[in-house]
Tab-separated table of C-alpha atoms in Angstrom:
chain	number	residue	atom	x	y	z
A	1	UNK	CA	97.734	-33.071	7.282
A	2	UNK	CA	94.134	-32.646	8.412
A	3	UNK	CA	93.236	-30.289	11.094
A	4	UNK	CA	89.964	-32.071	11.717
A	5	UNK	CA	91.669	-33.283	14.812
A	6	UNK	CA	93.367	-29.991	15.682
A	7	UNK	CA	91.513	-29.572	19.003
A	8	UNK	CA	91.862	-33.194	19.900
A	9	UNK	CA	94.250	-32.580	22.770
A	10	UNK	CA	92.001	-30.170	24.419
A	11	UNK	CA	89.032	-32.413	24.010
A	12	UNK	CA	90.815	-35.447	25.312
A	13	UNK	CA	91.862	-33.581	28.402
A	14	UNK	CA	88.297	-32.463	29.162
A	15	UNK	CA	87.077	-35.946	28.320
A	16	UNK	CA	89.505	-37.358	30.871
A	17	UNK	CA	88.368	-34.842	33.536
A	18	UNK	CA	84.796	-35.928	32.888
A	19	UNK	CA	85.679	-39.578	33.191
A	20	UNK	CA	87.812	-39.030	36.283
A	21	UNK	CA	84.914	-37.130	37.860
A	22	UNK	CA	82.463	-39.864	37.203
A	23	UNK	CA	84.955	-42.512	38.336
A	24	UNK	CA	85.426	-40.610	41.628
A	25	UNK	CA	81.677	-40.380	42.056
A	26	UNK	CA	81.450	-44.049	41.518
A	27	UNK	CA	84.202	-44.874	43.984
A	28	UNK	CA	83.118	-42.612	46.788
A	29	UNK	CA	79.488	-41.789	46.277
A	30	UNK	CA	77.495	-43.947	44.017
A	31	UNK	CA	75.512	-46.971	44.909
A	32	UNK	CA	76.172	-49.905	44.435
A	33	UNK	CA	79.899	-49.167	43.902
A	34	UNK	CA	80.740	-51.357	46.944
A	35	UNK	CA	79.146	-54.348	45.405
A	36	UNK	CA	81.461	-57.244	44.799
A	37	UNK	CA	80.299	-57.342	41.217
A	38	UNK	CA	80.826	-53.660	40.414
A	39	UNK	CA	83.714	-54.318	38.100
A	40	UNK	CA	86.331	-51.760	37.000
A	41	UNK	CA	85.470	-48.088	36.950
A	42	UNK	CA	84.360	-46.705	33.639
A	43	UNK	CA	83.161	-50.121	32.381
A	44	UNK	CA	81.139	-50.259	29.219
A	45	UNK	CA	78.188	-49.916	28.906
A	46	UNK	CA	77.365	-47.280	31.440
A	47	UNK	CA	74.350	-47.964	33.666
A	48	UNK	CA	71.852	-45.743	35.536
A	49	UNK	CA	69.375	-47.180	38.092
A	50	UNK	CA	66.288	-45.647	39.480
A	51	UNK	CA	63.322	-46.847	41.446
A	52	UNK	CA	59.738	-45.978	42.105
A	53	UNK	CA	57.675	-47.685	44.895
A	54	UNK	CA	56.345	-50.127	42.303
A	55	UNK	CA	59.331	-50.785	39.882
A	56	UNK	CA	63.049	-50.667	39.477
A	57	UNK	CA	64.270	-49.104	36.260
A	58	UNK	CA	67.709	-49.886	34.741
A	59	UNK	CA	69.063	-47.913	31.854
A	60	UNK	CA	71.962	-49.366	29.956
A	61	UNK	CA	73.716	-47.048	27.543
A	62	UNK	CA	74.774	-49.441	24.894
A	63	UNK	CA	74.516	-47.788	21.438
A	64	UNK	CA	75.080	-49.630	18.213
A	65	UNK	CA	73.708	-53.012	19.163
A	66	UNK	CA	70.626	-54.867	18.080
A	67	UNK	CA	68.128	-56.183	20.579
A	68	UNK	CA	69.027	-59.792	19.602
A	69	UNK	CA	72.727	-59.151	20.430
A	70	UNK	CA	72.019	-58.359	24.085
A	71	UNK	CA	71.855	-61.142	26.720
A	72	UNK	CA	69.933	-60.174	29.818
A	73	UNK	CA	69.474	-62.322	32.851
A	74	UNK	CA	68.150	-61.779	36.387
A	75	UNK	CA	69.023	-64.179	39.161
A	76	UNK	CA	67.576	-63.234	42.482
A	77	UNK	CA	68.288	-59.570	42.472
A	78	UNK	CA	71.474	-59.567	40.266
A	79	UNK	CA	70.906	-58.328	36.768
A	80	UNK	CA	73.533	-59.327	34.194
A	81	UNK	CA	73.891	-57.752	30.791
A	82	UNK	CA	76.290	-59.211	28.268
A	83	UNK	CA	77.016	-59.239	24.609
A	84	UNK	CA	79.381	-57.993	22.038
A	85	UNK	CA	79.814	-54.915	19.916
A	86	UNK	CA	82.034	-55.365	16.945
A	87	UNK	CA	82.990	-52.220	15.275
A	88	UNK	CA	83.238	-52.221	11.459
A	89	UNK	CA	86.554	-53.118	9.935
A	90	UNK	CA	88.217	-50.497	7.748
A	91	UNK	CA	90.752	-51.206	5.144
A	92	UNK	CA	93.055	-48.971	3.247
A	93	UNK	CA	93.046	-45.835	5.278
A	94	UNK	CA	94.060	-44.352	8.643
A	95	UNK	CA	92.526	-44.144	12.041
A	96	UNK	CA	92.819	-41.006	13.916
A	97	UNK	CA	90.535	-41.601	16.929
A	98	UNK	CA	89.257	-44.905	18.180
A	99	UNK	CA	87.552	-44.209	21.441
A	100	UNK	CA	84.382	-46.293	20.969
A	101	UNK	CA	84.138	-49.574	22.821
A	102	UNK	CA	84.894	-52.687	20.674
A	103	UNK	CA	84.512	-56.284	21.844
A	104	UNK	CA	82.695	-58.340	24.408
A	105	UNK	CA	81.120	-56.857	27.445
A	106	UNK	CA	79.553	-58.191	30.681
A	107	UNK	CA	78.202	-56.172	33.509
A	108	UNK	CA	76.220	-57.144	36.644
A	109	UNK	CA	74.359	-54.856	38.985
A	110	UNK	CA	72.727	-55.662	42.294
A	111	UNK	CA	69.161	-54.374	42.536
A	112	UNK	CA	66.997	-53.864	45.589
A	113	UNK	CA	66.075	-57.229	47.080
A	114	UNK	CA	62.269	-56.916	46.524
A	115	UNK	CA	62.444	-57.178	42.748
A	116	UNK	CA	60.226	-59.852	41.199
A	117	UNK	CA	62.110	-61.861	38.487
A	118	UNK	CA	58.769	-63.019	37.041
A	119	UNK	CA	57.761	-59.478	36.008
A	120	UNK	CA	60.499	-57.958	33.955
A	121	UNK	CA	60.276	-56.084	30.701
A	122	UNK	CA	63.156	-54.846	28.418
A	123	UNK	CA	63.087	-52.505	25.517
A	124	UNK	CA	65.993	-51.405	23.311
A	125	UNK	CA	65.580	-47.971	21.759
A	126	UNK	CA	67.947	-45.412	20.268
A	127	UNK	CA	70.958	-47.329	21.763
A	128	UNK	CA	69.593	-47.454	25.354
A	129	UNK	CA	68.239	-50.656	26.923
A	130	UNK	CA	65.528	-49.907	29.402
A	131	UNK	CA	64.794	-52.717	31.863
A	132	UNK	CA	61.740	-52.404	34.134
A	133	UNK	CA	61.366	-54.917	36.929
A	134	UNK	CA	58.292	-54.877	39.187
A	135	UNK	CA	58.873	-54.897	42.922
A	136	UNK	CA	56.971	-57.220	45.147
A	137	UNK	CA	53.986	-55.554	46.820
A	138	UNK	CA	55.366	-53.663	49.684
A	139	UNK	CA	53.565	-53.876	52.936
A	140	UNK	CA	52.295	-50.349	53.487
A	141	UNK	CA	52.803	-49.089	56.966
A	142	UNK	CA	49.820	-49.998	59.090
A	143	UNK	CA	48.380	-47.620	61.550
A	144	UNK	CA	47.882	-49.281	64.924
A	145	UNK	CA	45.128	-48.020	66.916
A	146	UNK	CA	45.829	-47.615	70.622
A	147	UNK	CA	42.916	-48.347	72.785
B	1	UNK	CA	86.318	-23.880	24.061
B	2	UNK	CA	82.834	-24.767	22.815
B	3	UNK	CA	82.047	-26.632	25.848
B	4	UNK	CA	78.399	-26.539	26.736
B	5	UNK	CA	77.877	-25.647	30.382
B	6	UNK	CA	74.249	-24.752	30.473
B	7	UNK	CA	71.898	-26.900	32.459
B	8	UNK	CA	69.061	-28.329	30.423
B	9	UNK	CA	65.770	-29.730	31.545
B	10	UNK	CA	65.976	-32.077	34.376
B	11	UNK	CA	62.810	-33.977	33.788
B	12	UNK	CA	64.017	-35.830	30.729
B	13	UNK	CA	67.057	-37.312	32.487
B	14	UNK	CA	66.954	-40.908	33.842
B	15	UNK	CA	68.147	-40.922	37.413
B	16	UNK	CA	70.658	-38.106	36.854
B	17	UNK	CA	70.913	-34.447	37.471
B	18	UNK	CA	72.132	-32.972	34.177
B	19	UNK	CA	75.366	-31.047	34.338
B	20	UNK	CA	77.671	-30.059	31.524
B	21	UNK	CA	77.234	-31.807	28.189
B	22	UNK	CA	78.990	-35.180	27.847
B	23	UNK	CA	81.691	-35.551	25.190
B	24	UNK	CA	80.629	-38.461	23.033
B	25	UNK	CA	83.244	-41.102	22.254
B	26	UNK	CA	84.040	-41.165	18.547
B	27	UNK	CA	86.017	-42.953	15.943
B	28	UNK	CA	87.506	-41.071	12.941
B	29	UNK	CA	88.747	-42.852	9.912
B	30	UNK	CA	90.242	-41.396	6.776
B	31	UNK	CA	90.172	-43.085	3.396
B	32	UNK	CA	91.156	-41.727	0.051
B	33	UNK	CA	87.666	-40.393	-0.762
B	34	UNK	CA	86.914	-38.745	2.619
B	35	UNK	CA	86.563	-39.126	6.369
B	36	UNK	CA	84.095	-41.206	8.333
B	37	UNK	CA	83.246	-40.200	11.818
B	38	UNK	CA	81.098	-42.276	14.154
B	39	UNK	CA	79.897	-41.135	17.485
B	40	UNK	CA	78.084	-42.931	20.364
B	41	UNK	CA	74.992	-40.912	21.254
B	42	UNK	CA	72.878	-43.323	23.327
B	43	UNK	CA	69.289	-42.204	23.780
B	44	UNK	CA	69.471	-39.577	20.945
B	45	UNK	CA	67.024	-39.935	18.133
B	46	UNK	CA	66.617	-37.885	14.996
B	47	UNK	CA	64.628	-35.132	16.601
B	48	UNK	CA	67.209	-34.645	19.338
B	49	UNK	CA	70.229	-34.465	16.943
B	50	UNK	CA	71.812	-31.422	15.520
B	51	UNK	CA	74.822	-31.546	13.217
B	52	UNK	CA	75.905	-28.189	11.979
B	53	UNK	CA	78.785	-26.536	10.196
B	54	UNK	CA	79.789	-22.956	10.918
B	55	UNK	CA	82.758	-21.767	8.972
B	56	UNK	CA	85.179	-24.598	9.356
B	57	UNK	CA	83.766	-26.028	12.591
B	58	UNK	CA	81.625	-29.149	12.673
B	59	UNK	CA	79.539	-29.419	15.753
B	60	UNK	CA	77.556	-32.419	16.904
B	61	UNK	CA	74.921	-31.924	19.504
B	62	UNK	CA	72.526	-34.518	20.827
B	63	UNK	CA	69.765	-34.475	23.376
B	64	UNK	CA	68.808	-37.887	24.751
B	65	UNK	CA	65.053	-38.342	25.231
B	66	UNK	CA	63.448	-40.741	27.689
B	67	UNK	CA	59.981	-41.358	28.907
B	68	UNK	CA	60.220	-41.825	32.666
B	69	UNK	CA	57.809	-42.335	35.532
B	70	UNK	CA	57.422	-39.159	37.489
B	71	UNK	CA	58.369	-40.421	40.883
B	72	UNK	CA	61.611	-42.114	39.784
B	73	UNK	CA	64.292	-41.822	42.522
B	74	UNK	CA	67.928	-42.269	41.400
B	75	UNK	CA	69.793	-45.155	42.973
B	76	UNK	CA	72.962	-45.150	40.869
B	77	UNK	CA	74.067	-42.883	38.082
B	78	UNK	CA	77.057	-43.318	35.801
B	79	UNK	CA	75.574	-41.137	33.108
B	80	UNK	CA	74.924	-37.654	34.585
B	81	UNK	CA	73.725	-35.653	31.679
B	82	UNK	CA	71.445	-36.372	28.702
B	83	UNK	CA	73.259	-33.800	26.489
B	84	UNK	CA	76.085	-34.573	24.161
B	85	UNK	CA	78.375	-32.063	22.379
B	86	UNK	CA	81.565	-32.197	20.469
B	87	UNK	CA	83.199	-29.970	17.822
B	88	UNK	CA	85.831	-30.598	15.190
B	89	UNK	CA	87.677	-28.218	12.926
B	90	UNK	CA	87.445	-29.178	9.257
B	91	UNK	CA	90.199	-28.474	6.845
B	92	UNK	CA	89.765	-26.948	3.390
B	93	UNK	CA	90.056	-30.078	1.401
B	94	UNK	CA	86.916	-31.464	2.973
B	95	UNK	CA	83.644	-30.653	1.286
B	96	UNK	CA	81.339	-29.560	4.079
B	97	UNK	CA	78.377	-29.238	1.689
B	98	UNK	CA	78.410	-32.892	0.834
B	99	UNK	CA	78.356	-34.380	4.346
B	100	UNK	CA	75.982	-37.274	4.726
B	101	UNK	CA	74.679	-38.424	8.136
B	102	UNK	CA	72.852	-41.373	9.447
B	103	UNK	CA	71.669	-42.290	12.980
B	104	UNK	CA	70.922	-45.819	13.988
B	105	UNK	CA	70.606	-47.302	17.479
B	106	UNK	CA	72.244	-44.244	19.019
B	107	UNK	CA	75.246	-44.196	16.709
B	108	UNK	CA	75.786	-41.305	14.425
B	109	UNK	CA	77.752	-41.830	11.248
B	110	UNK	CA	79.017	-38.921	9.237
B	111	UNK	CA	80.817	-39.127	5.952
B	112	UNK	CA	82.679	-36.037	4.935
B	113	UNK	CA	84.015	-36.375	1.378
B	114	UNK	CA	87.164	-34.743	0.091
B	115	UNK	CA	86.775	-32.284	-2.728
B	116	UNK	CA	87.304	-34.121	-5.967
B	117	UNK	CA	90.274	-32.044	-6.924
B	118	UNK	CA	92.318	-32.969	-3.836
B	119	UNK	CA	91.692	-36.722	-3.889
B	120	UNK	CA	94.967	-38.506	-4.316
B	121	UNK	CA	95.630	-39.500	-7.913
B	122	UNK	CA	97.990	-42.190	-8.788
B	123	UNK	CA	100.607	-40.975	-11.248
B	124	UNK	CA	101.882	-43.374	-13.781
B	125	UNK	CA	105.577	-43.341	-14.067
B	126	UNK	CA	106.714	-44.453	-17.411
B	127	UNK	CA	110.201	-45.896	-17.976
B	128	UNK	CA	111.997	-44.951	-21.042
């Protein structure tokens, strides 16, 4: 009856391509895909990790939560994010698309070994959790004078 | 057809080289008074969001914004773009001028009411 969803097939197809592509990247290219804790491909929420010489930054794309609903823990260098996202119930009507994640989630990522669990900060903003973990002071390369 | 393929600024992206726009995951629910659409747009705030209607096409565009250290090196990236885009075709019984939108914690909620004259009315059937 409603053509709001008229181009759904085309969208879904491209959507699948996009997901497939990222799954392939994850399986064959990305780090730390080979980690024993990687979990299934395409898990929710998606995670990006980056590092500077001083800190490791983890971005968790988890929209629609509140800061209090997210459990975050760091044991050694394994960061675990868990919680639940319950979508609003709807009565008396019809669903056409339900692609958004609904339910409990748990993801763990292995970070570089020199992260310092004592110095961790986390902020949740606009649906993205940004975790910044300081790295232990690296020993800068020392120049050895040859006499 | 409306897929966005242009590459946007790289500096704003956390650990990812932006490619094409991502297709946000949505839910669409229809009730008697209209349609509710919710879209996951993580990292998008009010300034980065554009919802527009052109003829009968509703387009949602979002640019995620991040403040990042300059020397950040990517280690792992599942999200490879900070742009979101998705379009929907609206039908005539929906009142595009009365759309309301809210954005909270990276979730966009749109409500598109039906025109009053096309809302289903219950017709009383009287027995003789």
